[in-house]
Amino acid sequence: PTDAGTSTVTATPTTVPPDGTTPATITVTLLNSVGVPVVGRTVSLTQGAGGSSTISPASGPSDASGQVTFTVTNTTQETVTYIARDVTDGVDITQTAQVTFDPTPPVPSVIDVRVAAGSDDAEELVTGSMYLYDRGGDQKVGMRFTGVAIPQGATITKAYVQFQVDQTSSVATDLTIQGEATDNAATFGSAAGDISSRSRTGAAVPWTPPAWSNRNEAGPDQRTSDVASVIREIVNRGGWASGNALVIIITGTGERIAEAYEGVPAAAPLLHVEFNN
C-alpha cells in the first residue's frame, strides 16, 4: 500500500505570476514503505483553506512510476498549499507542496560545485568491480559533490551536471540520472558494487546526449537534462543540511567519455543548481 511518509508532493516552479494562465506543475509520487512505486491508485489534489487557484485535473491514476501530475493556475496573489490523497487506499500524503502566485518572482541563488577528489567520481562495471579512473566499457557512474550549500527544503528551480569531452563519441546513448537517497553521501570505495548498492531517489531523469564531436568541449551538448527533481528530493530529506554532500548516479546504454578528476581536475564534472530559499 501507499506509505504516507515516503510518498512525495512537489511543485515546479514554485513561483508563477497570478495571470490565470501561467501554470505550475504539482507532481505526486506514490511510494510504498520501501520506496517502490505504487501503480494504479486514484490520486486527488486539493488546496489549503483560503486557496483560490484552479487545479486540473481534480484527480488521476498513478502511472508506472507511481506519479500523477496536476497543473495549477491562479488570478489571486497568494501562496497556496497543495495536499494529495491516495483515494483508493484512503491515505493522506504527509508531504505538501506550496506555490506562490506572485507577479515578481525572486531571483534564484546559484551554486556551482565541482568534483574535488579522486574518490568522488567512480565507475562500476557490470561485474560490480569499482574503478576510480576511466576504465571504459558498460558501467554505472557515480559522482559525489561536497559542500553543497543549499538549505534544507529550498526550492530547486534548475539543475544540471556539466561535463567536458575527453574523447569524441557518437554512438546512440540513452541514460538515466538519479541521486543517492541519503542525507549526506559518502565517498566511493573499492568494495564491489559500491554504486549499485546505494539506494536511489524515486526521481529519475532521462538523458539522451547528442554526439560529442570535439575534444575539450564543455557546452550545452555536454550538459545533462534538468535534474531539479533529483536535487529537490535530496534536499527535502529531513536530515539534509546545507554543506552536506550528494551523489549523482548515471546508468543506461551507450557511451560518452568525459573528463574525470584524475584526468583534468579543473574539468571534472560540475553540478550547477539554481534555487530559492
Short mmCIF file of C-alpha atoms in Angstrom, two decimals, residues 13-277:
data_model
loop_
_atom_site.label_atom_id
_atom_site.label_comp_id
_atom_site.label_asym_id
_atom_site.label_seq_id
_atom_site.Cartn_x
_atom_site.Cartn_y
_atom_site.Cartn_z
CA PRO A 13 8.15 26.02 -10.49
CA THR A 14 7.20 27.19 -7.04
CA THR A 15 6.59 30.80 -8.05
CA VAL A 16 4.43 31.85 -11.02
CA PRO A 17 2.54 35.04 -11.88
CA PRO A 18 -1.16 35.22 -10.91
CA ASP A 19 -2.31 35.77 -14.50
CA GLY A 20 -4.69 32.82 -14.68
CA THR A 21 -2.74 31.18 -17.49
CA THR A 22 0.84 30.53 -16.34
CA PRO A 23 0.81 27.10 -14.69
CA ALA A 24 2.83 25.39 -12.01
CA THR A 25 3.02 21.59 -12.08
CA ILE A 26 2.31 19.55 -8.97
CA THR A 27 3.78 16.05 -9.13
CA VAL A 28 2.54 13.43 -6.67
CA THR A 29 4.67 10.28 -6.41
CA LEU A 30 3.12 7.33 -4.57
CA LEU A 31 5.68 5.01 -2.95
CA ASN A 32 5.34 2.13 -0.53
CA SER A 33 7.35 1.85 2.68
CA VAL A 34 10.47 0.61 0.85
CA GLY A 35 10.32 3.20 -1.94
CA VAL A 36 8.68 1.12 -4.67
CA PRO A 37 6.19 3.00 -6.89
CA VAL A 38 2.53 2.29 -6.20
CA VAL A 39 0.67 1.96 -9.51
CA GLY A 40 -2.97 2.39 -10.49
CA ARG A 41 -4.24 4.33 -7.48
CA THR A 42 -6.60 7.28 -7.87
CA VAL A 43 -4.94 10.42 -6.51
CA SER A 44 -6.74 13.68 -5.70
CA LEU A 45 -5.20 17.12 -5.17
CA THR A 46 -6.80 19.80 -3.01
CA GLN A 47 -5.67 23.19 -1.74
CA GLY A 48 -5.50 24.51 1.78
CA ALA A 49 -8.05 26.81 3.34
CA GLY A 50 -8.35 30.12 1.52
CA GLY A 51 -6.65 28.97 -1.66
CA SER A 52 -8.36 30.27 -4.79
CA SER A 53 -6.33 28.54 -7.50
CA THR A 54 -7.66 26.25 -10.22
CA ILE A 55 -6.48 22.62 -10.19
CA SER A 56 -6.55 20.45 -13.31
CA PRO A 57 -7.46 17.62 -13.30
CA ALA A 58 -9.11 17.13 -9.92
CA SER A 59 -7.79 13.55 -9.74
CA GLY A 60 -5.97 10.95 -11.81
CA PRO A 61 -4.40 7.46 -11.73
CA SER A 62 -0.78 6.83 -10.69
CA ASP A 63 1.36 5.65 -13.61
CA ALA A 64 4.17 3.06 -13.76
CA SER A 65 6.41 5.43 -11.80
CA GLY A 66 3.72 5.97 -9.18
CA GLN A 67 3.24 9.53 -10.42
CA VAL A 68 0.28 11.78 -11.14
CA THR A 69 0.75 15.35 -12.39
CA PHE A 70 -1.58 18.30 -11.95
CA THR A 71 -1.44 21.89 -13.18
CA VAL A 72 -2.47 24.86 -11.06
CA THR A 73 -3.18 28.46 -12.06
CA ASN A 74 -4.46 31.47 -10.17
CA THR A 75 -5.66 35.04 -10.60
CA THR A 76 -5.03 35.95 -6.95
CA GLN A 77 -1.66 36.93 -5.50
CA GLU A 78 -1.18 34.42 -2.67
CA THR A 79 0.74 31.34 -1.53
CA VAL A 80 -1.25 28.12 -1.79
CA THR A 81 -0.57 24.78 -0.09
CA TYR A 82 -1.48 21.63 -2.02
CA ILE A 83 -2.47 18.39 -0.34
CA ALA A 84 -2.52 14.98 -2.05
CA ARG A 85 -4.58 11.93 -1.15
CA ASP A 86 -4.48 8.34 -2.38
CA VAL A 87 -8.23 7.95 -2.67
CA THR A 88 -8.03 4.23 -3.45
CA ASP A 89 -6.10 3.33 -0.28
CA GLY A 90 -7.51 6.18 1.81
CA VAL A 91 -4.05 7.60 2.56
CA ASP A 92 -3.30 11.32 3.01
CA ILE A 93 0.26 12.07 1.89
CA THR A 94 2.28 13.69 4.67
CA GLN A 95 4.33 15.98 2.42
CA THR A 96 2.66 19.02 0.89
CA ALA A 97 3.77 21.47 -1.81
CA GLN A 98 3.46 25.23 -1.98
CA VAL A 99 3.16 27.56 -4.95
CA THR A 100 3.46 31.32 -4.63
CA PHE A 101 1.45 33.25 -7.18
CA ASP A 102 3.48 36.46 -7.35
CA PRO A 103 3.99 38.88 -10.25
CA THR A 104 7.60 39.49 -9.18
CA PRO A 105 9.27 36.12 -8.57
CA PRO A 106 12.54 36.16 -6.62
CA VAL A 107 15.93 35.96 -8.32
CA PRO A 108 17.28 32.46 -7.62
CA SER A 109 20.53 31.73 -5.82
CA VAL A 110 23.13 29.84 -7.89
CA ILE A 111 25.85 27.40 -6.84
CA ASP A 112 28.44 25.52 -8.91
CA VAL A 113 30.18 22.59 -7.23
CA ARG A 114 32.88 20.54 -9.00
CA VAL A 115 34.01 17.01 -8.14
CA ALA A 116 37.01 17.73 -5.92
CA ALA A 117 38.68 14.38 -5.13
CA GLY A 118 39.76 11.25 -6.94
CA SER A 119 37.43 9.09 -4.88
CA ASP A 120 34.45 11.30 -5.68
CA ASP A 121 33.97 10.12 -9.27
CA ALA A 122 33.81 6.38 -9.80
CA GLU A 123 32.78 3.68 -12.25
CA GLU A 124 31.26 0.29 -11.60
CA LEU A 125 31.49 -2.40 -14.28
CA VAL A 126 28.76 -4.97 -14.92
CA THR A 127 30.79 -7.39 -12.76
CA GLY A 128 30.47 -4.98 -9.82
CA SER A 129 34.17 -4.09 -9.88
CA MET A 130 34.87 -0.49 -8.88
CA TYR A 131 37.34 1.89 -10.54
CA LEU A 132 38.27 5.41 -9.53
CA TYR A 133 39.59 6.20 -13.00
CA ASP A 134 38.42 5.82 -16.61
CA ARG A 135 38.05 2.10 -17.25
CA GLY A 136 35.70 2.10 -20.27
CA GLY A 137 33.01 -0.42 -21.21
CA ASP A 138 29.48 -0.72 -19.88
CA GLN A 139 29.31 0.78 -16.42
CA LYS A 140 27.41 2.72 -13.80
CA VAL A 141 28.89 6.13 -12.99
CA GLY A 142 28.77 7.89 -9.64
CA MET A 143 29.76 11.48 -8.88
CA ARG A 144 29.94 12.98 -5.40
CA PHE A 145 29.67 16.72 -4.84
CA THR A 146 30.75 18.04 -1.44
CA GLY A 147 29.95 21.24 0.43
CA VAL A 148 26.65 21.70 -1.40
CA ALA A 149 25.39 24.95 0.12
CA ILE A 150 21.66 24.53 -0.36
CA PRO A 151 19.37 24.94 2.67
CA GLN A 152 17.11 22.06 3.65
CA GLY A 153 13.78 22.37 1.85
CA ALA A 154 14.97 25.02 -0.63
CA THR A 155 13.00 25.36 -3.85
CA ILE A 156 15.13 23.96 -6.69
CA THR A 157 14.29 25.70 -9.95
CA LYS A 158 17.01 24.31 -12.24
CA ALA A 159 19.93 21.88 -12.03
CA TYR A 160 22.30 20.04 -14.33
CA VAL A 161 25.72 18.38 -14.44
CA GLN A 162 28.23 19.89 -16.87
CA PHE A 163 30.86 17.64 -18.45
CA GLN A 164 33.89 18.28 -20.66
CA VAL A 165 34.66 15.97 -23.58
CA ASP A 166 37.67 13.70 -23.07
CA GLN A 167 37.17 11.53 -26.17
CA THR A 168 34.73 12.00 -29.04
CA SER A 169 31.80 9.60 -29.42
CA SER A 170 28.61 9.43 -31.46
CA VAL A 171 27.17 6.01 -30.59
CA ALA A 172 23.47 6.11 -29.65
CA THR A 173 23.26 6.70 -25.89
CA ASP A 174 20.27 6.58 -23.54
CA LEU A 175 20.90 7.32 -19.89
CA THR A 176 19.00 7.68 -16.62
CA ILE A 177 20.08 10.10 -13.91
CA GLN A 178 19.20 9.59 -10.24
CA GLY A 179 20.62 10.64 -6.91
CA GLU A 180 21.60 8.67 -3.86
CA ALA A 181 18.72 8.75 -1.38
CA THR A 182 20.71 9.73 1.68
CA ASP A 183 21.21 12.83 3.83
CA ASN A 184 25.00 13.12 3.44
CA ALA A 185 26.58 10.86 0.82
CA ALA A 186 29.86 9.05 1.48
CA THR A 187 32.73 8.96 -0.99
CA PHE A 188 33.30 5.90 -3.19
CA GLY A 189 35.49 2.95 -2.28
CA SER A 190 36.89 -0.18 -3.86
CA ALA A 191 34.28 -2.62 -2.49
CA ALA A 192 32.38 -4.35 -5.29
CA GLY A 193 29.00 -2.79 -6.09
CA ASP A 194 29.63 0.47 -4.24
CA ILE A 195 27.46 2.34 -6.75
CA SER A 196 24.69 -0.18 -7.47
CA SER A 197 24.25 -0.98 -3.76
CA ARG A 198 23.35 2.62 -2.89
CA SER A 199 19.67 3.44 -2.52
CA ARG A 200 18.44 5.82 -5.22
CA THR A 201 15.95 8.65 -5.43
CA GLY A 202 12.49 7.99 -6.75
CA ALA A 203 13.10 10.92 -9.09
CA ALA A 204 14.76 9.69 -12.29
CA VAL A 205 15.56 11.88 -15.30
CA PRO A 206 16.25 10.55 -18.83
CA TRP A 207 19.15 11.97 -20.83
CA THR A 208 19.89 11.25 -24.49
CA PRO A 209 23.04 13.27 -25.19
CA PRO A 210 23.90 14.32 -28.76
CA ALA A 211 27.18 13.26 -30.37
CA TRP A 212 30.32 14.65 -28.74
CA SER A 213 32.43 15.63 -31.73
CA ASN A 214 35.09 17.95 -30.31
CA ARG A 215 37.62 17.17 -27.61
CA ASN A 216 37.67 19.56 -24.63
CA GLU A 217 34.23 20.96 -25.49
CA ALA A 218 32.11 21.85 -22.44
CA GLY A 219 28.91 23.46 -23.67
CA PRO A 220 25.16 22.83 -23.81
CA ASP A 221 25.60 19.45 -25.56
CA GLN A 222 27.66 18.23 -22.61
CA ARG A 223 25.05 19.20 -20.01
CA THR A 224 22.60 16.70 -18.60
CA SER A 225 18.86 17.15 -18.73
CA ASP A 226 17.37 19.28 -15.94
CA VAL A 227 17.81 17.22 -12.75
CA ALA A 228 15.99 19.67 -10.44
CA SER A 229 13.60 16.89 -9.35
CA VAL A 230 16.55 14.73 -8.23
CA ILE A 231 18.23 17.52 -6.25
CA ARG A 232 14.87 18.56 -4.81
CA GLU A 233 14.21 15.08 -3.44
CA ILE A 234 17.61 15.01 -1.71
CA VAL A 235 17.48 18.48 -0.12
CA ASN A 236 13.89 17.87 1.03
CA ARG A 237 15.06 14.97 3.20
CA GLY A 238 14.67 15.61 6.91
CA GLY A 239 18.37 15.04 7.60
CA TRP A 240 19.75 17.20 4.81
CA ALA A 241 21.74 20.28 5.87
CA SER A 242 23.48 22.98 3.87
CA GLY A 243 27.07 21.92 3.22
CA ASN A 244 26.31 18.19 3.01
CA ALA A 245 27.48 16.00 0.14
CA LEU A 246 25.25 14.45 -2.52
CA VAL A 247 25.80 11.77 -5.14
CA ILE A 248 24.51 11.67 -8.72
CA ILE A 249 24.29 8.22 -10.36
CA ILE A 250 24.08 7.67 -14.13
CA THR A 251 23.08 4.35 -15.70
CA GLY A 252 22.00 3.25 -19.16
CA THR A 253 23.38 2.21 -22.52
CA GLY A 254 25.82 3.76 -24.97
CA GLU A 255 28.94 5.83 -24.40
CA ARG A 256 30.06 9.38 -23.74
CA ILE A 257 33.60 9.88 -22.43
CA ALA A 258 34.03 12.88 -20.14
CA GLU A 259 36.98 14.20 -18.20
CA ALA A 260 37.29 12.91 -14.63
CA TYR A 261 39.09 14.40 -11.65
CA GLU A 262 42.07 12.08 -12.21
CA GLY A 263 42.38 13.34 -15.80
CA VAL A 264 41.89 17.11 -15.61
CA PRO A 265 40.77 18.22 -12.12
CA ALA A 266 39.68 21.64 -13.40
CA ALA A 267 37.39 19.93 -15.95
CA ALA A 268 35.88 17.34 -13.60
CA PRO A 269 32.05 17.10 -13.56
CA LEU A 270 30.38 20.30 -12.32
CA LEU A 271 27.00 20.42 -10.56
CA HIS A 272 25.03 23.63 -11.30
CA VAL A 273 21.95 24.37 -9.17
CA GLU A 274 19.59 27.35 -9.08
CA PHE A 275 17.28 27.65 -6.07
CA ASN A 276 15.12 29.91 -3.93
CA ASN A 277 15.33 29.84 -0.13
#
